[in-house]
CSV table of C-alpha atoms in Angstrom, one decimal:
chain,number,residue,atom,x,y,z
A,1,MET,CA,16.2,38.5,-3.0
A,2,SER,CA,12.9,39.4,-4.6
A,3,THR,CA,11.7,36.0,-5.8
A,4,GLY,CA,8.8,34.2,-4.2
A,5,VAL,CA,10.7,30.9,-4.2
A,6,LYS,CA,11.5,29.9,-0.7
A,7,GLU,CA,12.8,26.4,-0.8
A,8,GLY,CA,15.2,24.2,-2.7
A,9,SER,CA,17.5,21.3,-2.3
A,10,LEU,CA,21.0,20.1,-3.3
A,11,SER,CA,23.2,17.1,-2.8
A,12,LEU,CA,26.8,16.9,-1.6
A,13,SER,CA,29.4,14.2,-1.8
A,14,ALA,CA,30.8,12.9,1.5
A,15,ASP,CA,33.5,15.5,1.4
A,16,GLY,CA,31.1,18.4,0.7
A,17,VAL,CA,31.3,18.8,-3.0
A,18,ILE,CA,28.1,19.9,-4.7
A,19,GLN,CA,26.7,17.1,-7.0
A,20,ARG,CA,23.2,18.4,-7.7
A,21,PHE,CA,21.8,21.9,-7.4
A,22,GLY,CA,18.0,22.3,-7.3
A,23,TYR,CA,16.1,24.8,-9.4
A,24,GLY,CA,14.7,26.6,-6.4
A,25,LEU,CA,18.2,27.4,-5.1
A,26,GLU,CA,19.0,29.2,-8.3
A,27,PHE,CA,16.5,31.8,-7.2
A,28,ILE,CA,17.4,31.7,-3.5
A,29,LEU,CA,21.2,31.8,-3.9
A,30,GLY,CA,21.5,33.5,-7.3
A,31,TYR,CA,23.7,30.8,-8.9
A,32,SER,CA,23.0,28.6,-11.8
A,33,SER,CA,23.7,24.8,-11.4
A,34,GLU,CA,26.6,25.1,-13.9
A,35,GLU,CA,28.3,27.6,-11.7
A,36,VAL,CA,28.3,25.5,-8.5
A,37,ILE,CA,28.3,21.8,-9.4
A,38,GLY,CA,31.8,20.4,-8.6
A,39,ARG,CA,32.6,23.2,-6.1
A,40,ASN,CA,32.6,22.8,-2.3
A,41,PHE,CA,29.6,23.9,-0.3
A,42,SER,CA,31.8,26.5,1.4
A,43,VAL,CA,31.1,28.7,-1.7
A,44,PHE,CA,27.9,29.6,0.2
A,45,SER,CA,29.6,30.2,3.5
A,46,PRO,CA,30.0,33.8,4.6
A,47,ALA,CA,33.3,34.8,6.1
A,48,GLY,CA,33.7,33.1,9.5
A,49,ARG,CA,31.0,30.5,8.8
A,50,GLU,CA,33.1,27.9,6.9
A,51,ALA,CA,34.0,25.9,10.1
A,52,GLU,CA,30.4,26.1,11.3
A,53,HIS,CA,29.0,24.7,8.0
A,54,ALA,CA,31.6,21.9,7.9
A,55,ARG,CA,30.6,21.0,11.5
A,56,LEU,CA,27.0,20.8,10.5
A,57,LEU,CA,27.8,18.0,8.0
A,58,GLU,CA,29.8,16.2,10.6
A,59,ASP,CA,27.0,16.5,13.2
A,60,ALA,CA,24.5,15.1,10.6
A,61,LYS,CA,26.5,11.8,10.5
A,62,ALA,CA,25.1,11.0,14.0
A,63,GLY,CA,21.4,11.5,13.2
A,64,ALA,CA,18.8,10.8,10.6
A,65,ILE,CA,17.6,14.4,10.4
A,66,THR,CA,19.2,17.5,11.7
A,67,GLY,CA,18.1,21.1,11.2
A,68,TYR,CA,19.8,24.4,11.8
A,69,LYS,CA,19.3,28.1,11.5
A,70,THR,CA,22.3,29.6,9.8
A,71,ARG,CA,23.3,32.2,7.2
A,72,LEU,CA,24.5,31.8,3.6
A,73,ILE,CA,25.9,34.2,1.1
A,74,ARG,CA,24.3,34.7,-2.3
A,75,ASN,CA,26.1,35.2,-5.6
A,76,ASP,CA,25.4,39.0,-5.3
A,77,SER,CA,27.1,39.0,-1.9
A,78,GLU,CA,23.8,39.4,0.0
A,79,ILE,CA,23.9,37.4,3.3
A,80,ILE,CA,20.5,35.7,4.0
A,81,ASP,CA,19.0,33.9,7.0
A,82,ILE,CA,18.0,30.4,6.1
A,83,PHE,CA,16.9,27.1,7.7
A,84,MET,CA,18.9,24.1,6.5
A,85,SER,CA,18.0,20.5,7.0
A,86,VAL,CA,20.7,17.9,6.5
A,87,TYR,CA,19.9,14.3,5.6
A,88,PRO,CA,22.9,11.9,5.5
A,89,LEU,CA,22.8,8.9,3.0
A,90,ARG,CA,24.6,5.8,4.2
A,91,ASP,CA,26.0,2.8,2.4
A,92,PRO,CA,25.3,-0.8,3.7
A,93,GLY,CA,28.2,-0.5,6.1
A,94,GLY,CA,26.8,2.6,7.7
A,95,ALA,CA,29.3,5.1,6.2
A,96,VAL,CA,27.9,8.4,4.9
A,97,TYR,CA,28.5,8.7,1.1
A,98,SER,CA,26.3,11.7,0.4
A,99,TYR,CA,24.2,14.5,2.0
A,100,ILE,CA,20.9,15.9,0.9
A,101,LEU,CA,20.3,19.5,2.0
A,102,THR,CA,17.0,21.3,2.0
A,103,ILE,CA,17.3,25.0,2.3
A,104,THR,CA,14.4,27.2,3.2
A,105,ALA,CA,14.7,31.0,3.0
A,106,ASP,CA,12.1,32.6,5.3
A,107,LYS,CA,12.5,35.5,7.6
A,108,ASN,CA,10.4,33.7,10.2
A,109,VAL,CA,12.1,30.4,9.7
A,110,GLU,CA,12.1,28.1,12.8
A,111,ILE,CA,13.2,24.6,13.5
A,112,PRO,CA,10.1,22.3,13.2
A,113,ALA,CA,9.2,20.2,16.1
A,114,ILE,CA,9.5,17.2,13.9
A,115,LEU,CA,13.3,17.7,13.9
A,116,SER,CA,13.6,17.8,17.7
A,117,GLU,CA,15.9,15.4,19.5
A,118,GLU,CA,12.9,13.9,21.3
A,119,PHE,CA,11.1,13.2,18.1
A,120,GLN,CA,14.2,11.8,16.5
A,121,ARG,CA,14.6,9.3,19.3
A,122,MET,CA,11.0,8.1,19.0
A,123,PHE,CA,11.2,8.1,15.2
A,124,LYS,CA,14.2,5.9,15.1
A,125,PHE,CA,13.1,3.2,17.6
A,126,MET,CA,9.3,3.0,17.1
A,127,ASN,CA,7.9,-0.3,15.9
A,128,GLU,CA,5.7,1.2,13.3
A,129,GLY,CA,7.1,2.2,9.9
A,130,ALA,CA,7.5,6.0,9.7
A,131,VAL,CA,8.5,8.3,6.9
A,132,VAL,CA,8.9,12.1,6.8
A,133,THR,CA,8.5,14.2,3.6
A,134,ASP,CA,9.0,17.8,2.9
A,135,ARG,CA,6.1,20.0,2.0
A,136,LEU,CA,6.3,19.0,-1.7
A,137,GLY,CA,6.1,15.3,-0.8
A,138,GLY,CA,9.8,14.3,-1.2
A,139,ILE,CA,10.9,11.7,1.3
A,140,ILE,CA,13.6,13.1,3.6
A,141,ASP,CA,13.8,10.3,6.2
A,142,ALA,CA,12.4,6.8,6.9
A,143,ASN,CA,13.0,4.7,9.9
A,144,GLN,CA,14.2,1.1,9.8
A,145,ALA,CA,10.7,-0.3,10.5
A,146,PHE,CA,9.4,1.4,7.3
A,147,LEU,CA,12.4,0.1,5.3
A,148,ASP,CA,11.8,-3.4,6.6
A,149,VAL,CA,8.1,-3.4,5.7
A,150,TYR,CA,8.6,-2.3,2.1
A,151,GLY,CA,12.0,-3.9,1.4
A,152,TYR,CA,13.9,-0.7,0.5
A,153,ASP,CA,17.3,0.7,1.5
A,154,LYS,CA,17.2,4.2,2.8
A,155,ASP,CA,19.1,5.7,-0.2
A,156,GLU,CA,16.5,4.2,-2.5
A,157,VAL,CA,13.6,6.2,-0.9
A,158,ILE,CA,15.3,9.5,0.0
A,159,GLY,CA,14.1,12.2,-2.4
A,160,LYS,CA,11.4,10.0,-3.8
A,161,ASN,CA,7.7,10.5,-3.5
A,162,PRO,CA,5.7,8.0,-1.4
A,163,ARG,CA,3.9,7.2,-4.7
A,164,ILE,CA,6.6,4.5,-5.2
A,165,LEU,CA,4.4,2.5,-2.8
A,166,LYS,CA,1.2,2.9,-4.8
A,167,SER,CA,-0.6,-0.3,-5.8
A,168,VAL,CA,-3.4,-1.0,-8.2
A,169,HIS,CA,-5.8,-0.8,-5.3
A,170,SER,CA,-5.1,2.9,-4.6
A,171,THR,CA,-7.7,4.9,-6.6
A,172,LYS,CA,-7.9,8.5,-7.5
A,173,ASP,CA,-10.9,8.8,-5.2
A,174,LEU,CA,-8.9,7.4,-2.3
A,175,TYR,CA,-6.1,9.9,-2.7
A,176,ALA,CA,-8.6,12.8,-3.2
A,177,ARG,CA,-10.3,11.9,0.1
A,178,MET,CA,-6.9,11.4,1.8
A,179,TRP,CA,-5.5,14.8,0.8
A,180,ARG,CA,-8.8,16.6,1.5
A,181,ASP,CA,-8.5,15.5,5.1
A,182,ILE,CA,-4.8,16.1,5.4
A,183,LEU,CA,-5.0,19.7,4.0
A,184,ASP,CA,-8.2,20.5,5.9
A,185,PRO,CA,-7.2,23.2,8.5
A,186,ASN,CA,-9.6,21.8,11.0
A,187,LYS,CA,-8.4,18.2,10.7
A,188,GLY,CA,-4.9,17.9,9.3
A,189,PHE,CA,-4.6,14.2,9.1
A,190,TRP,CA,-5.9,11.0,7.4
A,191,ARG,CA,-6.2,7.5,8.8
A,192,GLY,CA,-7.4,4.4,7.0
A,193,GLU,CA,-6.5,1.0,5.7
A,194,ILE,CA,-4.7,0.9,2.4
A,195,ILE,CA,-2.9,-1.7,0.3
A,196,ASN,CA,0.6,-0.5,-0.7
A,197,LYS,CA,3.3,-2.2,-2.9
A,198,ALA,CA,6.7,-3.3,-1.6
A,199,LYS,CA,9.9,-3.1,-3.6
A,200,ASP,CA,9.5,-6.7,-4.8
A,201,GLY,CA,5.9,-6.0,-5.9
A,202,ALA,CA,4.3,-7.8,-3.0
A,203,GLU,CA,1.1,-6.2,-1.7
A,204,VAL,CA,1.3,-4.9,1.9
A,205,PRO,CA,-2.0,-4.2,3.7
A,206,ALA,CA,-1.4,-1.4,6.1
A,207,LEU,CA,-3.1,0.9,8.5
A,208,LEU,CA,-1.8,4.3,7.5
A,209,THR,CA,-1.9,7.6,9.3
A,210,ILE,CA,-0.6,10.8,7.6
A,211,ASN,CA,-0.3,14.0,9.6
A,212,ALA,CA,0.5,17.5,8.3
A,213,VAL,CA,3.3,19.0,10.5
A,214,LYS,CA,2.9,22.8,10.8
A,215,ASP,CA,5.0,25.6,12.1
A,216,SER,CA,3.9,28.2,14.7
A,217,GLU,CA,2.2,30.2,12.0
A,218,GLY,CA,0.1,27.2,10.8
A,219,GLU,CA,2.1,26.7,7.6
A,220,ILE,CA,2.7,23.1,6.6
A,221,ARG,CA,6.4,22.2,6.8
A,222,ASN,CA,6.4,18.4,6.6
A,223,PHE,CA,4.2,15.4,6.4
A,224,LEU,CA,4.6,12.4,8.7
A,225,GLY,CA,3.3,9.0,7.7
A,226,ILE,CA,3.1,6.1,10.1
A,227,THR,CA,2.5,2.6,8.8
A,228,LEU,CA,1.2,-0.4,10.8
A,229,ASN,CA,1.8,-3.5,8.7
A,230,MET,CA,-1.5,-5.5,8.7
A,231,SER,CA,-0.2,-8.5,6.7
A,232,ARG,CA,-0.2,-10.8,9.7
A,233,GLU,CA,-3.7,-9.7,10.8
A,234,LYS,CA,-5.1,-10.1,7.3
A,235,GLU,CA,-3.6,-13.6,7.0
A,236,LEU,CA,-5.1,-14.6,10.4
A,237,ASP,CA,-8.4,-13.2,9.3
A,238,ARG,CA,-8.2,-15.3,6.1
A,239,LEU,CA,-7.3,-18.4,8.0
A,240,ASN,CA,-10.0,-17.7,10.5
A,241,LYS,CA,-12.7,-17.3,7.8
A,242,MET,CA,-11.5,-20.5,6.0
A,243,TYR,CA,-11.6,-22.4,9.3
A,244,ILE,CA,-15.1,-21.2,10.1
A,245,ASP,CA,-16.3,-22.0,6.6
A,246,TYR,CA,-15.0,-25.6,7.0
A,247,ILE,CA,-16.7,-26.0,10.4
A,248,VAL,CA,-20.0,-24.7,9.3
A,249,HIS,CA,-19.9,-26.8,6.1
A,250,ASP,CA,-19.1,-29.9,8.1
A,251,MET,CA,-21.9,-29.2,10.7
A,252,ARG,CA,-24.6,-28.5,8.1
A,253,GLY,CA,-24.5,-32.0,6.7
A,254,PRO,CA,-25.3,-33.8,9.9
A,255,LEU,CA,-27.8,-31.1,11.0
A,256,THR,CA,-29.7,-31.4,7.7
A,257,THR,CA,-29.9,-35.1,8.2
A,258,ILE,CA,-31.1,-34.7,11.8
A,259,VAL,CA,-33.8,-32.1,10.9
A,260,THR,CA,-35.0,-34.1,7.8
A,261,ASN,CA,-35.3,-37.4,9.6
A,262,SER,CA,-36.8,-35.8,12.7
A,263,GLU,CA,-39.5,-34.1,10.6
A,264,LEU,CA,-40.3,-37.5,8.8
A,265,LEU,CA,-40.5,-39.4,12.1
A,266,GLU,CA,-42.7,-36.7,13.7
A,267,MET,CA,-45.1,-37.0,10.8
A,268,GLN,CA,-45.2,-40.8,11.1
A,269,ILE,CA,-45.9,-40.9,14.8
A,270,THR,CA,-49.7,-40.8,14.9
A,271,ASP,CA,-50.3,-43.3,17.7
A,272,PRO,CA,-51.6,-41.4,20.8
A,273,SER,CA,-49.7,-43.7,23.1
A,274,LEU,CA,-46.4,-42.4,21.6
A,275,GLU,CA,-47.3,-38.8,22.3
A,276,LYS,CA,-44.5,-38.5,24.9
A,277,ALA,CA,-41.9,-39.8,22.3
A,278,ARG,CA,-43.4,-37.4,19.7
A,279,LYS,CA,-42.8,-34.4,22.1
A,280,LYS,CA,-39.2,-35.5,22.8
A,281,LEU,CA,-38.7,-35.7,19.0
A,282,GLY,CA,-40.0,-32.2,18.8
A,283,VAL,CA,-37.4,-31.1,21.3
A,284,ILE,CA,-34.7,-32.7,19.1
A,285,LEU,CA,-36.0,-31.0,16.0
A,286,SER,CA,-36.2,-27.6,17.8
A,287,CYS,CA,-32.7,-27.9,19.1
A,288,ALA,CA,-31.4,-28.9,15.7
A,289,LEU,CA,-33.1,-26.0,14.0
A,290,LYS,CA,-31.7,-23.6,16.6
A,291,LEU,CA,-28.2,-25.0,16.1
A,292,SER,CA,-28.6,-24.7,12.3
A,293,SER,CA,-29.6,-21.1,12.7
A,294,MET,CA,-26.5,-20.5,14.9
A,295,THR,CA,-24.2,-22.0,12.3
A,296,SER,CA,-25.7,-19.6,9.7
A,297,ASP,CA,-25.1,-16.7,12.1
A,298,ILE,CA,-21.5,-17.7,12.7
A,299,LEU,CA,-20.9,-17.9,8.9
A,300,ASP,CA,-22.6,-14.6,8.2
A,301,TYR,CA,-20.7,-12.9,11.0
A,302,SER,CA,-17.4,-14.2,9.7
A,303,ARG,CA,-18.1,-13.0,6.2
A,304,ALA,CA,-19.2,-9.6,7.4
A,305,GLN,CA,-16.1,-9.1,9.5
A,306,SER,CA,-13.8,-10.2,6.7
A,307,GLY,CA,-15.4,-8.0,4.1
A,308,SER,CA,-16.4,-10.9,2.0
A,309,LEU,CA,-20.1,-10.4,2.4
A,310,ILE,CA,-21.7,-10.3,-1.0
A,311,LEU,CA,-25.0,-8.6,-1.8
A,312,ARG,CA,-27.1,-10.0,-4.6
A,313,LYS,CA,-29.6,-7.3,-5.1
A,314,GLU,CA,-32.8,-7.5,-7.1
A,315,ARG,CA,-36.2,-6.0,-7.2
A,316,ILE,CA,-38.3,-7.6,-4.4
A,317,ASN,CA,-41.8,-7.4,-3.0
A,318,ILE,CA,-41.5,-6.2,0.6
A,319,GLY,CA,-44.7,-7.8,1.8
A,320,ARG,CA,-43.8,-11.2,0.5
A,321,THR,CA,-40.4,-11.0,2.0
A,322,LEU,CA,-42.0,-10.1,5.3
A,323,LYS,CA,-44.4,-13.0,4.9
A,324,ASP,CA,-41.5,-15.5,4.4
A,325,ALA,CA,-39.6,-14.1,7.4
A,326,ALA,CA,-42.7,-14.3,9.6
A,327,MET,CA,-43.7,-17.8,8.6
A,328,PRO,CA,-41.9,-19.5,11.5
A,329,PHE,CA,-44.0,-17.5,14.0
A,330,GLU,CA,-47.4,-18.1,12.5
A,331,ASN,CA,-48.3,-20.8,15.2
A,332,SER,CA,-47.1,-18.6,18.1
A,333,GLU,CA,-49.7,-17.8,20.7
A,334,LYS,CA,-48.4,-14.2,20.7
A,335,LYS,CA,-50.1,-11.9,18.2
A,336,LEU,CA,-48.3,-10.2,15.3
A,337,PHE,CA,-49.6,-7.0,13.8
A,338,VAL,CA,-48.2,-5.7,10.5
A,339,ASN,CA,-49.2,-2.1,9.6
A,340,GLY,CA,-52.3,-2.6,11.6
A,341,PHE,CA,-53.3,-6.1,10.3
A,342,LEU,CA,-53.3,-9.1,12.6
A,343,TYR,CA,-51.1,-11.9,11.3
A,344,GLY,CA,-50.1,-13.9,14.4
A,345,GLY,CA,-51.8,-15.7,17.2
A,346,ASN,CA,-53.8,-18.7,16.0
A,347,TYR,CA,-54.4,-17.0,12.7
A,348,PRO,CA,-52.7,-18.3,9.5
A,349,LEU,CA,-50.3,-15.9,7.9
A,350,ARG,CA,-52.3,-14.3,5.1
A,351,GLY,CA,-50.5,-13.7,1.9
A,352,ASP,CA,-53.2,-11.4,0.5
A,353,LYS,CA,-52.4,-8.9,3.2
A,354,ALA,CA,-48.7,-9.3,2.9
A,355,ASP,CA,-48.6,-8.8,-0.8
A,356,ASP,CA,-49.2,-5.1,-0.8
A,357,GLY,CA,-47.3,-4.2,-4.0
A,358,MET,CA,-44.5,-2.3,-2.3
A,359,GLU,CA,-41.1,-3.1,-4.0
A,360,MET,CA,-37.5,-2.1,-3.5
A,361,VAL,CA,-34.1,-3.2,-4.6
A,362,ALA,CA,-32.2,-5.3,-2.0
A,363,ASP,CA,-30.7,-8.7,-1.4
A,364,PRO,CA,-33.8,-10.8,-0.7
A,365,ASP,CA,-32.1,-13.3,1.5
A,366,LYS,CA,-30.3,-10.7,3.6
A,367,LEU,CA,-33.5,-8.6,3.9
A,368,GLN,CA,-35.5,-11.6,5.0
A,369,ARG,CA,-32.8,-12.5,7.5
A,370,ILE,CA,-32.8,-9.0,8.9
A,371,ILE,CA,-36.6,-9.1,9.4
A,372,PHE,CA,-36.5,-12.7,10.8
A,373,ASN,CA,-33.8,-11.9,13.4
A,374,LEU,CA,-35.7,-8.8,14.6
A,375,LEU,CA,-39.0,-10.7,14.7
A,376,SER,CA,-37.2,-13.6,16.6
A,377,ASN,CA,-35.9,-11.1,19.1
A,378,ALA,CA,-39.3,-9.4,19.5
A,379,PHE,CA,-41.2,-12.7,20.0
A,380,LYS,CA,-38.7,-13.8,22.5
A,381,ASN,CA,-39.2,-10.7,24.6
A,382,ALA,CA,-42.9,-9.9,24.0
A,383,ALA,CA,-45.5,-10.5,26.6
A,384,ASP,CA,-48.4,-10.8,24.2
A,385,THR,CA,-48.0,-8.7,21.0
A,386,VAL,CA,-45.4,-7.9,18.4
A,387,LYS,CA,-46.0,-4.9,16.0
A,388,VAL,CA,-44.3,-4.4,12.7
A,389,ASN,CA,-44.6,-1.2,10.7
A,390,TYR,CA,-42.9,-0.3,7.4
A,391,GLU,CA,-43.2,2.3,4.8
A,392,LEU,CA,-41.5,3.1,1.5
A,393,GLY,CA,-40.6,6.7,1.0
A,394,LYS,CA,-38.7,8.7,-1.6
A,395,THR,CA,-35.4,8.1,0.1
A,396,GLY,CA,-35.8,4.5,1.3
A,397,MET,CA,-37.7,1.9,3.2
A,398,THR,CA,-38.1,2.3,7.0
A,399,PHE,CA,-39.0,-0.7,9.1
A,400,THR,CA,-39.7,-1.0,12.8
A,401,VAL,CA,-40.4,-4.0,15.1
A,402,SER,CA,-41.9,-3.4,18.6
A,403,ASP,CA,-42.7,-5.8,21.4
A,404,ASP,CA,-44.8,-5.2,24.6
A,405,GLY,CA,-42.1,-6.7,26.9
A,406,LYS,CA,-40.3,-5.0,29.7
A,407,GLY,CA,-37.9,-3.1,27.3
A,408,LEU,CA,-34.2,-2.6,27.6
A,409,SER,CA,-32.1,-0.7,30.1
A,410,GLU,CA,-30.1,2.2,28.8
A,411,LYS,CA,-26.9,0.1,29.3
A,412,ASP,CA,-28.2,-2.8,27.3
A,413,ALA,CA,-29.5,-0.4,24.5
A,414,ALA,CA,-26.0,1.1,24.2
A,415,HIS,CA,-24.4,-2.3,23.6
A,416,ILE,CA,-27.2,-4.3,22.1
A,417,PHE,CA,-25.6,-4.5,18.5
A,418,GLU,CA,-22.2,-5.4,19.7
A,419,ILE,CA,-20.9,-8.9,18.9
A,420,PHE,CA,-21.7,-11.5,21.6
A,421,TYR,CA,-23.4,-9.0,23.8
A,422,GLN,CA,-26.4,-10.5,25.5
A,423,THR,CA,-29.0,-9.2,28.0
A,424,ASP,CA,-29.6,-11.3,31.1
A,425,ASP,CA,-32.7,-12.7,29.4
A,426,GLY,CA,-30.6,-13.5,26.4
A,427,VAL,CA,-28.1,-15.4,28.4
A,428,ARG,CA,-30.9,-17.5,30.1
A,429,SER,CA,-32.4,-18.3,26.7
A,430,GLY,CA,-29.1,-19.7,25.4
A,431,GLY,CA,-28.6,-17.3,22.5
A,432,ALA,CA,-25.1,-16.7,21.0
A,433,GLY,CA,-25.3,-12.9,20.9
A,434,LEU,CA,-24.8,-12.8,17.1
A,435,GLY,CA,-28.3,-12.1,15.7
A,436,LEU,CA,-28.5,-8.4,16.2
A,437,ASN,CA,-24.9,-7.8,15.3
A,438,ILE,CA,-25.6,-9.6,12.0
A,439,VAL,CA,-28.7,-7.5,11.4
A,440,LYS,CA,-26.5,-4.4,11.8
A,441,SER,CA,-23.9,-5.7,9.4
A,442,PHE,CA,-26.6,-6.6,6.8
A,443,VAL,CA,-28.3,-3.2,7.1
A,444,GLU,CA,-25.0,-1.3,6.8
A,445,ALA,CA,-24.0,-3.4,3.8
A,446,HIS,CA,-27.1,-2.0,2.1
A,447,GLY,CA,-26.0,1.5,3.0
A,448,GLY,CA,-28.7,1.8,5.7
A,449,LYS,CA,-28.9,2.6,9.4
A,450,ILE,CA,-30.2,0.7,12.4
A,451,TRP,CA,-31.3,2.0,15.9
A,452,VAL,CA,-33.1,0.9,19.0
A,453,ASP,CA,-35.6,2.7,21.3
A,454,PRO,CA,-35.2,0.9,24.7
A,455,GLY,CA,-38.7,1.8,25.8
A,456,SER,CA,-38.0,0.7,29.4
A,457,GLY,CA,-41.1,-0.8,30.9
A,458,ASN,CA,-43.1,-0.5,27.7
A,459,GLY,CA,-41.3,-2.8,25.3
A,460,ALA,CA,-38.4,-2.1,23.0
A,461,THR,CA,-38.6,-0.9,19.3
A,462,PHE,CA,-35.9,-1.8,16.8
A,463,GLY,CA,-35.8,0.1,13.5
A,464,PHE,CA,-33.8,0.3,10.4
A,465,SER,CA,-33.8,2.2,7.1
A,466,ILE,CA,-32.4,1.2,3.7
A,467,PRO,CA,-32.0,3.7,0.9
A,468,VAL,CA,-33.6,3.0,-2.5
């Protein structure tokens, strides 16, 4: 046998009659399809092997995938060593009505680990949907969990390509990245979220892992795909987001009323004898503003987690955005320096210094929120001074906020951007642990990066960069 073709497949009826004869086998076994269709598989059995090959088909009835080393006889009477995988197809009652055989002619052929008894036991009973393909992508087995997720019967998927699951969400770029990772000798797998299509057309969000299964020489023999159905998780995420949206919406109305009326009352109280009442009103206003900020944090976090965060980018002046973000701190007794200029303390925020002409494309509201949250964190921890530095380079804008507080421990720095994580000081101040996590989400939504220098004992520095 001089051909380079090493693999082919055929199908048999339940009693071993050849129904389909693949093109590759014409080279491997030397027969044309017309010569063998309608004949019994025993035509390929060397003398003394007929009973063995009949037993292979009987054994296959007990398992999803079975594989054997054996010998076949070619049309020219040459006896060749092959590896044969047998895949039984069953009717709804469980009876085998056909077999699909994949025959590989390779002098170094070996039974892949994916066909081991241990693997088959795990494959059959695992909760995740699993499918095995040959090296060309034809499905050779699928477990019940896979069939349940996508609504197919096994005989409807055997021999088909997993592309039958492709939805409109699966782009060429996605598949290019997927197969680049799978075929990478140093990686050999891909893992990610994908939206597939079930038999009835329903979309199925899934966490998919595809592994290349190799033999001892590093040659790919099969592909194993494992699907975790994410439909329930996605629906819970949707309901959770909707619930949070409703709560925030219902809270904002009363909070706006409290803030507006508190501000009006505060302006109307001018009698010195009512100073005590005025201060208590100020506490109410401060708490209402804090609660309003927390509701915004919760809503932003929910949108970031659900992937529904929308950026409305436009060309903005960085200095003016900083000015707006820093406005709430202009009456703080702590000093604010921006690129060397004093903005804080008892000095008014000076627009002439802020408006320095630097511009970039970003979502103005999100950028202002990023800066505000970092400033809020710095003013809360500073002893006397907060320093802001920013510069616009060829690749993007870099922004840092430093305070002169006691800094962060290495432990706190490692977790500071995690949701609900708070330092001991943060717990005492009554924060929700959302602010810095939201900052991270907004920065990453812009394609940027965020970091922290804990500066233990000398004050912490938070920084981020956003590409332009």
